Every structure is written in C-alpha cells, then in structure tokens.
Coordinates of C-alpha atoms and ligand atoms in Angstrom, one line a residue:
M1 CA 3.9 -17.4 9.5
N2 CA 5.1 -16.0 12.7
F3 CA 5.6 -12.2 13.2
T4 CA 6.0 -12.2 17.0
N5 CA 8.0 -9.2 18.1
K6 CA 8.2 -7.9 14.5
N7 CA 7.5 -4.2 14.0
V8 CA 5.3 -3.4 11.1
I9 CA 4.4 0.0 9.7
I10 CA 1.4 0.3 7.3
S11 CA 0.8 3.6 5.6
G12 CA -2.9 4.1 4.8
G13 CA -3.9 1.4 7.3
S14 CA -7.2 2.8 8.6
Q15 CA -9.5 1.1 6.2
G16 CA -9.6 -1.3 3.2
I17 CA -6.6 -3.3 2.3
G18 CA -4.3 -1.5 4.8
L19 CA -6.7 -2.3 7.7
A20 CA -7.2 -5.9 6.7
T21 CA -3.4 -6.3 6.5
A22 CA -2.9 -4.7 9.9
K23 CA -5.4 -7.1 11.4
A24 CA -3.7 -10.1 9.8
F25 CA -0.3 -9.1 11.0
I26 CA -1.6 -8.7 14.5
E27 CA -3.3 -12.1 14.4
H28 CA 0.2 -13.4 13.6
G29 CA 1.9 -11.7 16.6
A30 CA 3.3 -8.5 15.1
N31 CA 3.3 -5.0 16.6
V32 CA 1.7 -2.7 14.0
L33 CA 1.5 1.0 13.5
I34 CA -1.1 2.2 11.0
T35 CA -1.2 5.7 9.5
G36 CA -3.9 7.8 7.8
R37 CA -5.0 11.4 7.7
N38 CA -8.4 11.1 9.4
P39 CA -8.1 10.6 13.2
E40 CA -11.7 9.4 13.4
T41 CA -11.1 6.6 10.9
L42 CA -8.0 5.7 12.7
Q43 CA -9.8 5.5 16.0
K44 CA -12.5 3.3 14.4
A45 CA -9.8 1.0 13.1
A46 CA -8.3 0.8 16.5
E47 CA -11.7 -0.1 18.0
A48 CA -12.3 -2.7 15.3
I49 CA -8.9 -4.4 15.8
N50 CA -9.0 -3.9 19.6
S51 CA -5.4 -5.1 20.3
S52 CA -2.6 -3.6 22.4
N53 CA -0.3 -4.6 19.6
L54 CA -1.9 -1.9 17.4
Q55 CA -0.9 1.8 17.4
I56 CA -2.4 4.5 15.3
L57 CA -0.8 7.8 14.0
A58 CA -2.4 10.6 12.0
A59 CA 0.2 11.4 9.4
D60 CA -0.3 12.7 5.9
T61 CA 2.0 10.9 3.6
S62 CA 1.6 13.4 0.7
N63 CA 4.2 15.9 2.1
L64 CA 7.5 16.0 4.0
N65 CA 5.9 17.5 7.1
G66 CA 3.5 14.6 7.4
I67 CA 6.2 12.1 6.7
S68 CA 8.4 13.6 9.4
V69 CA 5.6 12.9 11.9
L70 CA 6.0 9.2 11.1
E71 CA 9.8 9.4 11.1
K72 CA 9.8 11.0 14.5
W73 CA 7.4 8.4 15.9
V74 CA 9.7 5.6 14.6
A75 CA 12.8 7.3 16.0
E76 CA 11.3 7.8 19.4
S77 CA 10.1 4.2 19.5
G78 CA 13.7 3.2 19.5
K79 CA 12.9 0.1 17.5
K80 CA 13.9 -1.0 14.0
V81 CA 11.2 -1.5 11.4
D82 CA 10.9 -5.1 10.2
V83 CA 8.1 -4.6 7.7
L84 CA 7.3 -1.4 5.8
Y85 CA 4.1 -1.7 3.9
L86 CA 3.6 1.4 1.7
N87 CA -0.1 1.2 0.8
A88 CA -1.8 4.6 1.0
A89 CA -3.2 6.0 -2.3
I90 CA -5.9 8.1 -3.8
G91 CA -7.5 7.8 -7.2
V92 CA -9.3 10.4 -9.2
Y93 CA -10.7 9.3 -12.5
A94 CA -11.3 11.6 -15.5
P95 CA -10.4 11.7 -19.2
I96 CA -7.2 13.5 -19.9
E97 CA -8.9 16.7 -21.2
H98 CA -10.7 17.1 -17.8
V99 CA -7.9 16.3 -15.4
T100 CA -7.0 19.3 -13.3
E101 CA -3.6 20.3 -12.0
A102 CA -4.9 19.8 -8.5
D103 CA -6.0 16.3 -9.1
F104 CA -2.8 15.5 -10.9
D105 CA -0.6 16.8 -8.1
A106 CA -2.8 15.2 -5.3
Q107 CA -2.4 11.7 -6.8
F108 CA 1.3 12.0 -7.5
N109 CA 1.9 13.5 -4.1
V110 CA 0.2 10.6 -2.2
N111 CA 0.8 7.7 -4.6
V112 CA 4.4 8.4 -5.6
K113 CA 6.1 11.2 -3.7
G114 CA 4.7 10.1 -0.5
H115 CA 6.0 6.5 -0.8
F116 CA 9.3 7.6 -2.2
F117 CA 10.0 10.0 0.7
T118 CA 8.6 7.7 3.4
L119 CA 11.0 5.0 2.2
R120 CA 13.9 7.5 2.0
Q121 CA 13.3 8.8 5.5
L122 CA 12.8 5.3 7.0
I123 CA 15.7 3.6 5.4
P124 CA 18.0 4.3 8.4
H125 CA 15.3 2.8 10.6
L126 CA 14.8 -0.4 8.7
A127 CA 16.3 -3.6 10.3
D128 CA 18.8 -5.4 8.1
G129 CA 16.8 -8.1 6.4
A130 CA 13.6 -6.1 6.6
S131 CA 10.8 -6.4 4.0
V132 CA 9.5 -3.4 2.1
I133 CA 6.2 -4.0 0.2
F134 CA 4.5 -1.5 -2.1
T135 CA 0.8 -1.6 -3.1
S136 CA 0.7 -0.9 -6.8
S137 CA -2.2 -2.0 -9.0
R138 CA -2.9 -4.0 -12.1
V139 CA -3.7 -0.7 -13.8
A140 CA 0.0 0.0 -14.0
A141 CA 0.1 -2.4 -16.9
A142 CA -3.3 -1.3 -18.4
A143 CA -4.5 1.6 -20.4
G144 CA -8.1 2.2 -19.2
I145 CA -9.8 5.3 -20.2
A146 CA -10.1 8.0 -17.5
S147 CA -7.3 6.4 -15.4
S148 CA -4.2 8.2 -17.0
V149 CA -2.9 9.9 -13.8
Y150 CA -3.7 7.1 -11.4
S151 CA -2.2 4.4 -13.7
A152 CA 0.9 6.6 -14.2
T153 CA 1.4 6.9 -10.5
K154 CA 1.4 3.2 -10.1
A155 CA 3.7 2.7 -13.0
A156 CA 6.1 5.2 -11.5
L157 CA 5.9 3.4 -8.1
N158 CA 6.8 0.1 -9.8
K159 CA 10.0 1.7 -11.2
I160 CA 10.9 3.1 -7.8
A161 CA 10.4 -0.3 -6.2
E162 CA 12.5 -2.0 -8.9
I163 CA 15.4 0.3 -8.1
A164 CA 15.0 0.0 -4.4
V165 CA 15.4 -3.8 -4.8
N166 CA 19.0 -3.1 -6.0
E167 CA 19.8 -0.3 -3.7
L168 CA 18.8 -2.1 -0.5
A169 CA 20.1 -5.5 -1.4
E170 CA 23.4 -4.9 0.4
R171 CA 21.4 -4.8 3.7
K172 CA 19.5 -8.0 2.7
I173 CA 16.3 -5.9 2.6
R174 CA 13.7 -7.4 0.2
V175 CA 11.4 -5.2 -1.8
N176 CA 8.3 -6.5 -3.4
I177 CA 5.1 -5.2 -5.1
V178 CA 1.6 -6.4 -4.6
S179 CA -0.7 -5.5 -7.5
P180 CA -4.4 -5.9 -6.7
G181 CA -7.1 -6.1 -9.2
P182 CA -10.5 -4.7 -8.2
I183 CA -10.9 -5.2 -4.4
Q184 CA -14.0 -4.5 -2.4
T185 CA -12.8 -1.6 -0.2
P186 CA -14.3 1.7 0.8
G187 CA -11.9 3.3 -1.7
L188 CA -13.3 1.2 -4.6
L189 CA -16.9 1.4 -3.5
T190 CA -16.9 5.2 -3.5
V191 CA -15.6 5.5 -7.1
A192 CA -17.3 2.5 -8.8
S193 CA -21.0 2.3 -9.3
Q194 CA -22.8 -1.1 -9.0
E195 CA -22.6 -1.3 -12.8
V196 CA -18.8 -0.6 -12.9
Q197 CA -18.3 -3.2 -10.1
G198 CA -20.2 -5.7 -12.1
F199 CA -18.1 -4.9 -15.2
L200 CA -14.8 -5.2 -13.1
A201 CA -16.0 -8.5 -11.7
S202 CA -16.8 -9.8 -15.2
R203 CA -13.2 -9.1 -16.2
S204 CA -11.9 -11.6 -13.6
A205 CA -11.6 -15.2 -14.5
L206 CA -13.1 -15.9 -11.1
Q207 CA -16.0 -13.6 -12.0
R208 CA -16.0 -11.7 -8.8
L209 CA -14.2 -8.8 -7.0
G210 CA -11.5 -9.6 -4.5
N211 CA -11.6 -8.8 -0.8
A212 CA -9.1 -7.0 1.3
E213 CA -8.1 -10.1 3.2
E214 CA -7.0 -11.8 0.0
V215 CA -4.5 -9.0 -0.6
A216 CA -3.5 -9.0 3.1
N217 CA -2.6 -12.7 2.9
T218 CA -0.3 -12.0 0.0
V219 CA 1.4 -9.1 1.9
L220 CA 2.0 -11.4 4.9
F221 CA 3.5 -14.1 2.8
L222 CA 5.9 -11.7 1.0
A223 CA 6.9 -10.2 4.4
S224 CA 7.5 -13.6 6.0
D225 CA 10.5 -15.8 6.2
E226 CA 8.7 -18.3 3.9
A227 CA 9.3 -15.7 1.1
S228 CA 13.0 -15.3 1.9
Y229 CA 14.2 -15.7 -1.7
I230 CA 11.4 -13.6 -3.2
N231 CA 12.8 -10.1 -4.0
G232 CA 11.7 -7.7 -6.8
A233 CA 8.5 -9.7 -7.5
D234 CA 5.2 -8.1 -8.6
I235 CA 2.4 -10.3 -7.4
A236 CA -1.0 -9.8 -9.0
V237 CA -3.9 -10.5 -6.7
D238 CA -6.7 -10.2 -9.2
G239 CA -8.5 -13.5 -9.6
G240 CA -7.0 -13.9 -13.0
S241 CA -8.2 -10.6 -14.3
I242 CA -7.9 -9.3 -17.9
P243 CA -6.7 -5.7 -17.2
Y244 CA -9.1 -3.3 -18.8
M245 CA -7.8 -2.3 -22.2
L246 CA -4.3 -3.8 -22.0
K247 CA -1.7 -2.1 -24.0
Ligands
NAP1 N1 -9.5 -1.4 -4.0 C1 -9.0 -1.7 -5.2 O1 -9.8 -2.1 -6.0 C2 -7.6 -1.5 -5.5 C3 -7.1 -2.0 -6.7 C4 -5.7 -1.9 -7.0 C5 -4.9 -1.2 -6.1 N2 -5.4 -0.7 -5.0 C6 -4.4 0.0 -4.1 O2 -4.5 -0.6 -2.8 C7 -4.2 0.4 -1.8 C8 -5.3 0.5 -0.8 O3 -6.5 0.7 -1.5 P1 -7.9 0.7 -0.8 O4 -8.9 0.4 -1.8 O5 -7.8 -0.2 0.5 O6 -8.1 2.2 -0.4 P2 -9.0 3.0 0.6 O7 -10.1 2.1 1.1 O8 -9.4 4.3 -0.1 O9 -8.1 3.3 1.8 C9 -7.0 4.2 1.6 C10 -6.2 4.3 2.9 O10 -5.1 5.3 2.6 C11 -5.2 6.4 3.5 N3 -4.7 7.6 2.9 C12 -5.1 8.2 1.8 N4 -4.4 9.3 1.5 C13 -3.5 9.4 2.5 C14 -2.5 10.3 2.9 N5 -2.3 11.4 2.1 N6 -1.7 10.1 3.9 C15 -1.9 9.0 4.7 N7 -2.9 8.1 4.5 C16 -3.7 8.3 3.4 C17 -6.7 6.4 3.9 O11 -6.9 7.1 5.1 P3 -7.3 8.7 5.2 O12 -8.3 8.9 4.1 O13 -7.8 8.9 6.5 O14 -6.0 9.4 4.9 C18 -7.0 4.9 4.0 O15 -6.5 4.4 5.2 C19 -4.0 1.7 -2.6 O16 -2.6 1.8 -2.9 C20 -4.7 1.4 -3.9 O17 -4.2 2.2 -5.0 C21 -6.7 -0.8 -4.6

C-alpha cells in the first residue's frame, strides 16, 4: 500500500486506535493531520511519531466551533483530503436509569454530531475518489447492559455512513466502516477493569483483546487502492468475537 503524497485527516488521533493509524499511514508515505482536544496528548503523539509528515491540531469535534477550526486548517492548507478517518469517540457506561442528560448529550455530540458535521464541512475539501472511514463498534449490533447510549451512538453513525455511501458515490468517494471489538487502548483501559478485560477477551474466538495496530491495518487497507471496489462495507476487527448479549 502506498500513500505517498496522500493527505490524511484523523479525528481523535492523539492516542489509541487513531494514533496507531496515524503512525501506519506515515510509515506508508502519507501526510497526516491528527486532532484531539488535549494539546499535551497531541504533543506527546507528535514526539512519539517524530515525523515531519505529521501535523497536530487541537480541535474539539463535539461542536461546530471546534469543527470550524479543522475546516479552516484544511482550507488554508490548500490541499484536498484523500482520506478522512472519523475516529474520535467517548463512552460512558451506566444502566438506563442512571444515565444523565449530560452524559447522553456528551456521547451523542462527539460520537454522532461531531462526525456528521465534520463530514458535512469537509465534503467540499475531499478529493474526488477520496476514502471516508468511520470507526463504529461491534456494540452497534449488540445489546450489552449499561451501554445503551454508547451503542446507540454507534448504530446512528452506521446509518449516517450508509447514506453517505450513496450521496458521495457520484464523486467516486468510498465510505466504509471499521467496527472494532475490544481493543487495548487508553480509552478501553480506563473504563474496563482487569476482570472486565478478561471477560471481553474470553468472548473472542482468539481468546484475547485486539491491539490498535490491528485496527490501523484494516483502516489502511480500506483507504488504499487495493480496496477500490469496497464501498459501504462494515468490517469487524474483533478476533471473531461473540458480541456481548446479541439481540
Ligand atoms: N478500544 C476499544 O475497545 C474500542 C472498541 C470499539 C470501538 N472503538 C472505537 O474506536 C475509536 C477509538 O477508540 P480508542 O479506544 O482508541 O479511544 P481513546 O484511547 O479513548 O482515544 C480517543 C481519541 O479521541 C479523542 N477525542 C475524544 N473526544 C474528542 C473530541 N470531542 N474532539 C476531538 N477528539 C476527541 C481523544 O483525544 P482527547 O481526549 O485529547 O480529545 C483521543 O485522541 C472510538 O471511535 C471508539 O468508540 C474502540
């Protein structure tokens, strides 16, 4: 896979899956911009990758002001976007009766509204033939207790992606979804105890958690010319997991 001179934007690229994907794109020759809210985490990511092909931008994807920071950066770069990887998300886990309005809004704002409006604002900046990839989750098709809002955000994202496939086809822009199972990232490790991690690993046919590089490899493939006839796919990267409490 060769991404030389390709311009890649990754929302939520300062750690975890986004960071591993940024690293992989750079190893394959791309110019990459990563976003996140925390400037310190972004700076650490830049030091870890240590490449002049990487740029960082503090931009909160949960609201239109933050998204306009990204849009302005892209417009001023004067370059078309070849790969847009919409990856940022937050998860707050609680039974329905304990979910607060603030937690509900925060998750929908980042995980759904953020990606919807980032895509909307960047459509004019996408190259014809570009690739758009959403990070969803296997939970979109599951019904695990305490995950109602997070799972609903991912199911909503899948529907937006499905429709984007049809709306962007005229410009030969491919839109695909990557749906990870449990992946060892800072995001997962902060919400899942050792016991929960063990449980999640036991639900995988491979009997382990995944790592961020395994998701990154899938994103690169979907973005590459090798996947030129893959459009509207939802690729599970879960080691053959049995989603927790499938519908
Ligand atoms: N890890 C898993 O087991 C797993 C499983 C299924 C799906 N996923 C999905 O995979 C994606 C990445 O997950 P991860 O585990 O790598 O997450 P993570 O380690 O928590 O990293 C999340 C990234 O998103 C950024 N972010 C969060 N809110 C943001 C906002 N409002 N604006 C801009 N950036 C924001 C974070 O930076 P800041 O905090 O600095 O903003 C960070 O760079 C997510 O979509 C997640 O839902 C993960």
